[in-house]
PDB file of C-alpha atoms in Angstrom:
ATOM      1  CA  UNK A   1      11.730  11.993 -12.255  1.00 54.00           C
ATOM      2  CA  UNK A   2      12.266  11.637  -8.518  1.00 79.00           C
ATOM      3  CA  UNK A   3       9.571   9.056  -7.840  1.00 93.00           C
ATOM      4  CA  UNK A   4       9.471   5.262  -7.836  1.00 96.00           C
ATOM      5  CA  UNK A   5       9.088   3.886 -11.326  1.00 96.00           C
ATOM      6  CA  UNK A   6       7.874   0.467 -12.392  1.00 97.00           C
ATOM      7  CA  UNK A   7       7.881  -1.351 -15.695  1.00 97.00           C
ATOM      8  CA  UNK A   8       6.046  -2.594 -17.557  1.00 97.00           C
ATOM      9  CA  UNK A   9       2.888  -0.764 -16.512  1.00 96.00           C
ATOM     10  CA  UNK A  10       0.730  -3.507 -18.016  1.00 97.00           C
ATOM     11  CA  UNK A  11       1.528  -7.126 -18.703  1.00 97.00           C
ATOM     12  CA  UNK A  12      -0.659  -9.810 -20.228  1.00 98.00           C
ATOM     13  CA  UNK A  13       0.659 -13.335 -19.832  1.00 97.00           C
ATOM     14  CA  UNK A  14      -0.609 -16.722 -20.844  1.00 97.00           C
ATOM     15  CA  UNK A  15      -1.043 -19.208 -18.034  1.00 97.00           C
ATOM     16  CA  UNK A  16       2.248 -20.990 -17.470  1.00 97.00           C
ATOM     17  CA  UNK A  17       4.398 -18.160 -18.801  1.00 97.00           C
ATOM     18  CA  UNK A  18       7.170 -16.599 -16.694  1.00 98.00           C
ATOM     19  CA  UNK A  19       7.086 -12.826 -16.071  1.00 98.00           C
ATOM     20  CA  UNK A  20       9.565 -10.292 -14.654  1.00 98.00           C
ATOM     21  CA  UNK A  21       8.483  -6.992 -13.129  1.00 98.00           C
ATOM     22  CA  UNK A  22      10.962  -4.187 -12.548  1.00 98.00           C
ATOM     23  CA  UNK A  23      11.123  -1.522  -9.853  1.00 98.00           C
ATOM     24  CA  UNK A  24      13.401   1.534  -9.848  1.00 98.00           C
ATOM     25  CA  UNK A  25      13.307   3.026  -6.342  1.00 97.00           C
ATOM     26  CA  UNK A  26      13.991   6.610  -5.383  1.00 95.00           C
ATOM     27  CA  UNK A  27      17.734   7.225  -5.411  1.00 94.00           C
ATOM     28  CA  UNK A  28      19.279   6.721  -1.997  1.00 91.00           C
ATOM     29  CA  UNK A  29      16.370   4.769  -0.546  1.00 93.00           C
ATOM     30  CA  UNK A  30      17.699   1.840   1.412  1.00 92.00           C
ATOM     31  CA  UNK A  31      14.447  -0.033   1.883  1.00 92.00           C
ATOM     32  CA  UNK A  32      12.371  -1.565  -0.896  1.00 95.00           C
ATOM     33  CA  UNK A  33       9.052  -3.379  -0.639  1.00 95.00           C
ATOM     34  CA  UNK A  34       6.848  -5.376  -2.992  1.00 97.00           C
ATOM     35  CA  UNK A  35       3.085  -5.593  -2.502  1.00 97.00           C
ATOM     36  CA  UNK A  36       0.315  -7.409  -4.342  1.00 98.00           C
ATOM     37  CA  UNK A  37      -3.019  -5.629  -4.703  1.00 97.00           C
ATOM     38  CA  UNK A  38      -5.984  -7.669  -5.880  1.00 95.00           C
ATOM     39  CA  UNK A  39      -9.007  -5.912  -7.339  1.00 92.00           C
ATOM     40  CA  UNK A  40     -10.975  -4.132  -4.618  1.00 89.00           C
ATOM     41  CA  UNK A  41      -8.433  -4.993  -1.922  1.00 92.00           C
ATOM     42  CA  UNK A  42      -5.660  -3.208  -0.102  1.00 94.00           C
ATOM     43  CA  UNK A  43      -2.015  -3.938  -0.862  1.00 96.00           C
ATOM     44  CA  UNK A  44      -0.708  -7.178   0.657  1.00 95.00           C
ATOM     45  CA  UNK A  45       2.941  -7.370   1.671  1.00 94.00           C
ATOM     46  CA  UNK A  46       5.130  -9.717  -0.364  1.00 96.00           C
ATOM     47  CA  UNK A  47       8.756  -9.039   0.491  1.00 96.00           C
ATOM     48  CA  UNK A  48      11.223  -6.487   1.904  1.00 93.00           C
ATOM     49  CA  UNK A  49      14.813  -5.593   1.039  1.00 95.00           C
ATOM     50  CA  UNK A  50      17.294  -3.524   2.956  1.00 93.00           C
ATOM     51  CA  UNK A  51      19.936  -2.654   0.404  1.00 94.00           C
ATOM     52  CA  UNK A  52      20.642  -5.959  -1.375  1.00 95.00           C
ATOM     53  CA  UNK A  53      19.569  -8.153   1.534  1.00 95.00           C
ATOM     54  CA  UNK A  54      16.132  -9.719   1.397  1.00 96.00           C
ATOM     55  CA  UNK A  55      15.167  -9.539   5.064  1.00 93.00           C
ATOM     56  CA  UNK A  56      11.595 -10.750   4.844  1.00 92.00           C
ATOM     57  CA  UNK A  57       9.936 -12.844   2.168  1.00 93.00           C
ATOM     58  CA  UNK A  58       7.139 -14.183   4.330  1.00 92.00           C
ATOM     59  CA  UNK A  59       4.436 -12.698   2.106  1.00 94.00           C
ATOM     60  CA  UNK A  60       5.457 -14.454  -1.107  1.00 96.00           C
ATOM     61  CA  UNK A  61       2.490 -16.734  -1.862  1.00 94.00           C
ATOM     62  CA  UNK A  62       4.424 -19.637  -3.327  1.00 94.00           C
ATOM     63  CA  UNK A  63       7.847 -20.747  -4.488  1.00 95.00           C
ATOM     64  CA  UNK A  64       6.866 -19.535  -7.963  1.00 97.00           C
ATOM     65  CA  UNK A  65       7.501 -15.993  -6.716  1.00 98.00           C
ATOM     66  CA  UNK A  66      11.068 -14.762  -6.487  1.00 97.00           C
ATOM     67  CA  UNK A  67      12.486 -11.284  -5.886  1.00 98.00           C
ATOM     68  CA  UNK A  68      15.995  -9.912  -6.097  1.00 97.00           C
ATOM     69  CA  UNK A  69      17.867  -6.649  -5.660  1.00 97.00           C
ATOM     70  CA  UNK A  70      21.446  -7.618  -6.466  1.00 96.00           C
ATOM     71  CA  UNK A  71      23.077  -4.180  -6.276  1.00 94.00           C
ATOM     72  CA  UNK A  72      20.839  -2.636  -3.672  1.00 92.00           C
ATOM     73  CA  UNK A  73      19.003  -0.417  -6.145  1.00 95.00           C
ATOM     74  CA  UNK A  74      16.777  -1.813  -8.919  1.00 97.00           C
ATOM     75  CA  UNK A  75      14.642  -4.781  -7.938  1.00 98.00           C
ATOM     76  CA  UNK A  76      12.951  -7.468 -10.015  1.00 98.00           C
ATOM     77  CA  UNK A  77       9.962  -9.565  -9.011  1.00 98.00           C
ATOM     78  CA  UNK A  78       9.762 -12.767 -11.013  1.00 98.00           C
ATOM     79  CA  UNK A  79       6.753 -15.032 -11.222  1.00 98.00           C
ATOM     80  CA  UNK A  80       7.272 -18.447 -12.748  1.00 98.00           C
ATOM     81  CA  UNK A  81       4.539 -20.535 -14.376  1.00 97.00           C
ATOM     82  CA  UNK A  82       1.925 -17.836 -13.892  1.00 97.00           C
ATOM     83  CA  UNK A  83      -1.573 -18.812 -12.798  1.00 97.00           C
ATOM     84  CA  UNK A  84      -4.839 -16.921 -13.159  1.00 96.00           C
ATOM     85  CA  UNK A  85      -4.876 -16.168  -9.435  1.00 96.00           C
ATOM     86  CA  UNK A  86      -1.640 -14.198  -9.916  1.00 97.00           C
ATOM     87  CA  UNK A  87      -3.613 -11.512 -11.767  1.00 97.00           C
ATOM     88  CA  UNK A  88      -3.266  -8.356  -9.680  1.00 97.00           C
ATOM     89  CA  UNK A  89      -1.456  -5.044  -9.469  1.00 97.00           C
ATOM     90  CA  UNK A  90       2.092  -5.420  -8.167  1.00 98.00           C
ATOM     91  CA  UNK A  91       3.248  -2.348  -6.273  1.00 98.00           C
ATOM     92  CA  UNK A  92       6.771  -1.409  -5.344  1.00 97.00           C
ATOM     93  CA  UNK A  93       7.587   1.058  -2.565  1.00 95.00           C
ATOM     94  CA  UNK A  94      10.852   2.500  -1.301  1.00 94.00           C
ATOM     95  CA  UNK A  95      11.895   4.453   1.763  1.00 90.00           C
ATOM     96  CA  UNK A  96      14.841   5.758   3.687  1.00 87.00           C
ATOM     97  CA  UNK A  97      15.582   3.766   6.785  1.00 71.00           C
ATOM     98  CA  UNK A  98      12.463   3.563   8.985  1.00 67.00           C
ATOM     99  CA  UNK A  99      10.638   6.355   7.186  1.00 73.00           C
ATOM    100  CA  UNK A 100       7.620   6.844   4.944  1.00 82.00           C
ATOM    101  CA  UNK A 101       7.164   4.440   2.062  1.00 88.00           C
ATOM    102  CA  UNK A 102       6.707   5.962  -1.385  1.00 91.00           C
ATOM    103  CA  UNK A 103       4.822   3.860  -3.880  1.00 94.00           C
ATOM    104  CA  UNK A 104       5.271   3.447  -7.595  1.00 96.00           C
ATOM    105  CA  UNK A 105       2.319   3.321 -10.016  1.00 95.00           C
ATOM    106  CA  UNK A 106       2.288  -0.469 -10.090  1.00 97.00           C
ATOM    107  CA  UNK A 107       2.368  -3.129 -12.778  1.00 98.00           C
ATOM    108  CA  UNK A 108      -1.035  -4.496 -13.715  1.00 97.00           C
ATOM    109  CA  UNK A 109      -0.652  -8.220 -14.491  1.00 98.00           C
ATOM    110  CA  UNK A 110      -3.373 -10.156 -16.249  1.00 97.00           C
ATOM    111  CA  UNK A 111      -2.938 -13.901 -16.646  1.00 97.00           C
ATOM    112  CA  UNK A 112      -5.181 -15.481 -19.256  1.00 96.00           C
TER     113      UNK A 112
ATOM    114  CA  UNK R   1     -10.735 -12.232  10.679  1.00 75.00           C
ATOM    115  CA  UNK R   2      -8.378  -9.707   9.117  1.00 82.00           C
ATOM    116  CA  UNK R   3      -5.999  -7.695  11.290  1.00 91.00           C
ATOM    117  CA  UNK R   4      -7.384  -4.460   9.832  1.00 95.00           C
ATOM    118  CA  UNK R   5     -11.037  -3.996   8.907  1.00 94.00           C
ATOM    119  CA  UNK R   6     -12.281  -1.166   6.699  1.00 94.00           C
ATOM    120  CA  UNK R   7     -15.703  -0.579   5.184  1.00 85.00           C
ATOM    121  CA  UNK R   8     -15.195  -0.807   1.402  1.00 79.00           C
ATOM    122  CA  UNK R   9     -18.010   1.618   0.598  1.00 82.00           C
ATOM    123  CA  UNK R  10     -18.566   3.045  -1.901  1.00 90.00           C
ATOM    124  CA  UNK R  11     -19.284   6.293  -0.102  1.00 94.00           C
ATOM    125  CA  UNK R  12     -20.933   9.053  -2.091  1.00 96.00           C
ATOM    126  CA  UNK R  13     -21.215  12.600  -0.688  1.00 96.00           C
ATOM    127  CA  UNK R  14     -22.035  16.070  -2.066  1.00 97.00           C
ATOM    128  CA  UNK R  15     -19.283  18.613  -2.504  1.00 97.00           C
ATOM    129  CA  UNK R  16     -18.588  20.503   0.720  1.00 97.00           C
ATOM    130  CA  UNK R  17     -19.674  17.668   3.016  1.00 97.00           C
ATOM    131  CA  UNK R  18     -17.632  16.356   5.919  1.00 97.00           C
ATOM    132  CA  UNK R  19     -16.429  12.835   5.251  1.00 96.00           C
ATOM    133  CA  UNK R  20     -15.629  10.296   7.960  1.00 96.00           C
ATOM    134  CA  UNK R  21     -13.569   7.221   7.121  1.00 97.00           C
ATOM    135  CA  UNK R  22     -12.819   4.552   9.706  1.00 96.00           C
ATOM    136  CA  UNK R  23     -10.830   1.426  10.405  1.00 97.00           C
ATOM    137  CA  UNK R  24     -10.704  -1.034  13.248  1.00 97.00           C
ATOM    138  CA  UNK R  25      -7.831  -3.338  14.049  1.00 96.00           C
ATOM    139  CA  UNK R  26      -7.063  -6.278  16.276  1.00 95.00           C
ATOM    140  CA  UNK R  27      -3.280  -6.162  16.724  1.00 92.00           C
ATOM    141  CA  UNK R  28      -2.498  -4.182  19.871  1.00 91.00           C
ATOM    142  CA  UNK R  29       1.166  -3.954  18.803  1.00 89.00           C
ATOM    143  CA  UNK R  30       0.325  -1.455  16.063  1.00 92.00           C
ATOM    144  CA  UNK R  31       1.822   1.914  16.984  1.00 90.00           C
ATOM    145  CA  UNK R  32       2.082   3.786  13.694  1.00 91.00           C
ATOM    146  CA  UNK R  33      -1.060   4.669  11.774  1.00 94.00           C
ATOM    147  CA  UNK R  34      -1.309   6.012   8.263  1.00 93.00           C
ATOM    148  CA  UNK R  35      -3.867   7.031   5.697  1.00 96.00           C
ATOM    149  CA  UNK R  36      -3.116   6.667   2.016  1.00 96.00           C
ATOM    150  CA  UNK R  37      -5.076   7.998  -0.942  1.00 97.00           C
ATOM    151  CA  UNK R  38      -5.119   5.984  -4.140  1.00 96.00           C
ATOM    152  CA  UNK R  39      -6.466   7.349  -7.393  1.00 95.00           C
ATOM    153  CA  UNK R  40      -7.578   4.920 -10.068  1.00 92.00           C
ATOM    154  CA  UNK R  41      -4.648   3.148 -11.733  1.00 89.00           C
ATOM    155  CA  UNK R  42      -2.123   4.902  -9.494  1.00 92.00           C
ATOM    156  CA  UNK R  43      -0.042   3.855  -6.508  1.00 94.00           C
ATOM    157  CA  UNK R  44      -1.064   4.859  -2.975  1.00 95.00           C
ATOM    158  CA  UNK R  45       0.190   8.230  -1.728  1.00 94.00           C
ATOM    159  CA  UNK R  46       0.637   9.051   1.941  1.00 92.00           C
ATOM    160  CA  UNK R  47      -1.839  11.587   3.373  1.00 94.00           C
ATOM    161  CA  UNK R  48      -1.418  11.401   7.137  1.00 92.00           C
ATOM    162  CA  UNK R  49       0.962   9.667   9.532  1.00 89.00           C
ATOM    163  CA  UNK R  50       0.407   9.482  13.285  1.00 89.00           C
ATOM    164  CA  UNK R  51       2.124   7.753  16.139  1.00 85.00           C
ATOM    165  CA  UNK R  52       0.122   6.240  19.013  1.00 82.00           C
ATOM    166  CA  UNK R  53      -3.141   7.840  20.160  1.00 83.00           C
ATOM    167  CA  UNK R  54      -4.357  11.367  19.523  1.00 87.00           C
ATOM    168  CA  UNK R  55      -5.316  13.745  16.747  1.00 91.00           C
ATOM    169  CA  UNK R  56      -3.369  15.243  13.885  1.00 92.00           C
ATOM    170  CA  UNK R  57      -4.586  17.944  11.537  1.00 94.00           C
ATOM    171  CA  UNK R  58      -3.262  18.891   8.110  1.00 93.00           C
ATOM    172  CA  UNK R  59      -5.356  21.375   6.173  1.00 95.00           C
ATOM    173  CA  UNK R  60      -8.764  19.854   5.475  1.00 97.00           C
ATOM    174  CA  UNK R  61      -7.676  16.464   6.829  1.00 97.00           C
ATOM    175  CA  UNK R  62      -7.778  15.285  10.450  1.00 97.00           C
ATOM    176  CA  UNK R  63      -6.597  11.870  11.612  1.00 96.00           C
ATOM    177  CA  UNK R  64      -7.691  10.415  14.944  1.00 96.00           C
ATOM    178  CA  UNK R  65      -6.349   7.359  16.725  1.00 95.00           C
ATOM    179  CA  UNK R  66      -8.037   5.711  19.699  1.00 94.00           C
ATOM    180  CA  UNK R  67      -5.789   2.851  20.746  1.00 92.00           C
ATOM    181  CA  UNK R  68      -8.032   1.858  23.641  1.00 92.00           C
ATOM    182  CA  UNK R  69     -10.802   1.069  21.150  1.00 94.00           C
ATOM    183  CA  UNK R  70      -8.450  -0.020  18.356  1.00 95.00           C
ATOM    184  CA  UNK R  71     -10.173   2.469  16.078  1.00 95.00           C
ATOM    185  CA  UNK R  72      -8.804   5.095  13.715  1.00 96.00           C
ATOM    186  CA  UNK R  73     -10.556   7.750  11.672  1.00 96.00           C
ATOM    187  CA  UNK R  74      -9.859  10.201   8.890  1.00 97.00           C
ATOM    188  CA  UNK R  75     -12.044  13.273   8.539  1.00 97.00           C
ATOM    189  CA  UNK R  76     -12.138  15.363   5.389  1.00 97.00           C
ATOM    190  CA  UNK R  77     -13.696  18.817   5.700  1.00 97.00           C
ATOM    191  CA  UNK R  78     -15.163  20.772   2.805  1.00 97.00           C
ATOM    192  CA  UNK R  79     -14.805  17.768   0.514  1.00 97.00           C
ATOM    193  CA  UNK R  80     -13.938  18.452  -3.128  1.00 97.00           C
ATOM    194  CA  UNK R  81     -14.501  16.401  -6.288  1.00 97.00           C
ATOM    195  CA  UNK R  82     -10.716  16.005  -6.448  1.00 96.00           C
ATOM    196  CA  UNK R  83     -10.940  14.050  -3.181  1.00 97.00           C
ATOM    197  CA  UNK R  84     -12.715  11.256  -5.069  1.00 97.00           C
ATOM    198  CA  UNK R  85     -10.415   8.269  -4.642  1.00 96.00           C
ATOM    199  CA  UNK R  86      -9.927   5.141  -2.562  1.00 96.00           C
ATOM    200  CA  UNK R  87      -8.682   5.778   0.967  1.00 97.00           C
ATOM    201  CA  UNK R  88      -6.572   3.099   2.600  1.00 97.00           C
ATOM    202  CA  UNK R  89      -5.779   2.923   6.283  1.00 97.00           C
ATOM    203  CA  UNK R  90      -2.452   1.309   7.129  1.00 95.00           C
ATOM    204  CA  UNK R  91      -0.612   0.360  10.289  1.00 93.00           C
ATOM    205  CA  UNK R  92       2.690  -0.956  11.492  1.00 89.00           C
ATOM    206  CA  UNK R  93       4.225  -2.099  14.729  1.00 87.00           C
ATOM    207  CA  UNK R  94       6.831  -0.141  16.547  1.00 73.00           C
ATOM    208  CA  UNK R  95      10.475  -1.018  16.073  1.00 58.00           C
ATOM    209  CA  UNK R  96      12.872  -1.058  13.170  1.00 60.00           C
ATOM    210  CA  UNK R  97      10.981  -3.341  10.817  1.00 65.00           C
ATOM    211  CA  UNK R  98       8.536  -1.570   8.582  1.00 70.00           C
ATOM    212  CA  UNK R  99       6.042  -4.171   7.382  1.00 81.00           C
ATOM    213  CA  UNK R 100       2.794  -2.288   6.797  1.00 88.00           C
ATOM    214  CA  UNK R 101      -0.654  -3.863   7.019  1.00 92.00           C
ATOM    215  CA  UNK R 102      -3.351  -2.198   4.929  1.00 95.00           C
ATOM    216  CA  UNK R 103      -7.105  -2.114   5.139  1.00 96.00           C
ATOM    217  CA  UNK R 104      -9.146  -2.992   2.066  1.00 95.00           C
ATOM    218  CA  UNK R 105      -9.784   0.662   1.231  1.00 95.00           C
ATOM    219  CA  UNK R 106     -12.941   2.814   1.102  1.00 96.00           C
ATOM    220  CA  UNK R 107     -13.944   4.211  -2.258  1.00 95.00           C
ATOM    221  CA  UNK R 108     -15.113   7.823  -1.955  1.00 96.00           C
ATOM    222  CA  UNK R 109     -16.981   9.826  -4.563  1.00 96.00           C
ATOM    223  CA  UNK R 110     -17.567  13.548  -4.047  1.00 97.00           C
ATOM    224  CA  UNK R 111     -20.343  14.786  -6.290  1.00 97.00           C
ATOM    225  CA  UNK R 112     -20.150  18.395  -7.555  1.00 95.00           C
TER     226      UNK R 112
END
């Protein structure tokens, strides 16, 4: 299993519920990215980590979104008080420094 | 207006046809150009990666970049039913930071 893995693959949440999405990057990949992909759209950048440092979080849509990568490997994207507009596929990608990004399969979030 | 524009399709072609997929962009700082393929319920996978203007060929796939027109293309020769997927163009600026901007994707169906 050398690829990027994400869990859960599917998540149904009630409006107002908090959710946590996990990303396991490829071993040794320094860079990690989160993207949000709405239905029929391309991925939209959310945030970027280099090792444990979050270097860019300009794409996070609101302060309800929070991401961390405390040990420079696994990352978690947390969404507090979910809203219906948060329904989307959340993609994680990892790469070596300044190289190609490899994407995971995504977590499909549905907020009812 | 979005930084990257891509016709969403869908595009339907018979098996064996030549397929042309295109994107336009407005940010003249983009230097790296990519095409990703995304199958249903999967993450994007990198097909082609080019730097600056010119052509690049890889098997049945050819990527073209015309920076003067801010226009990129992906050609698929001898299209196969297995090519049926959504094709995303993507771009990033030169330099160390790797934020990637995606098009909306073109859905392609190759009919046997």
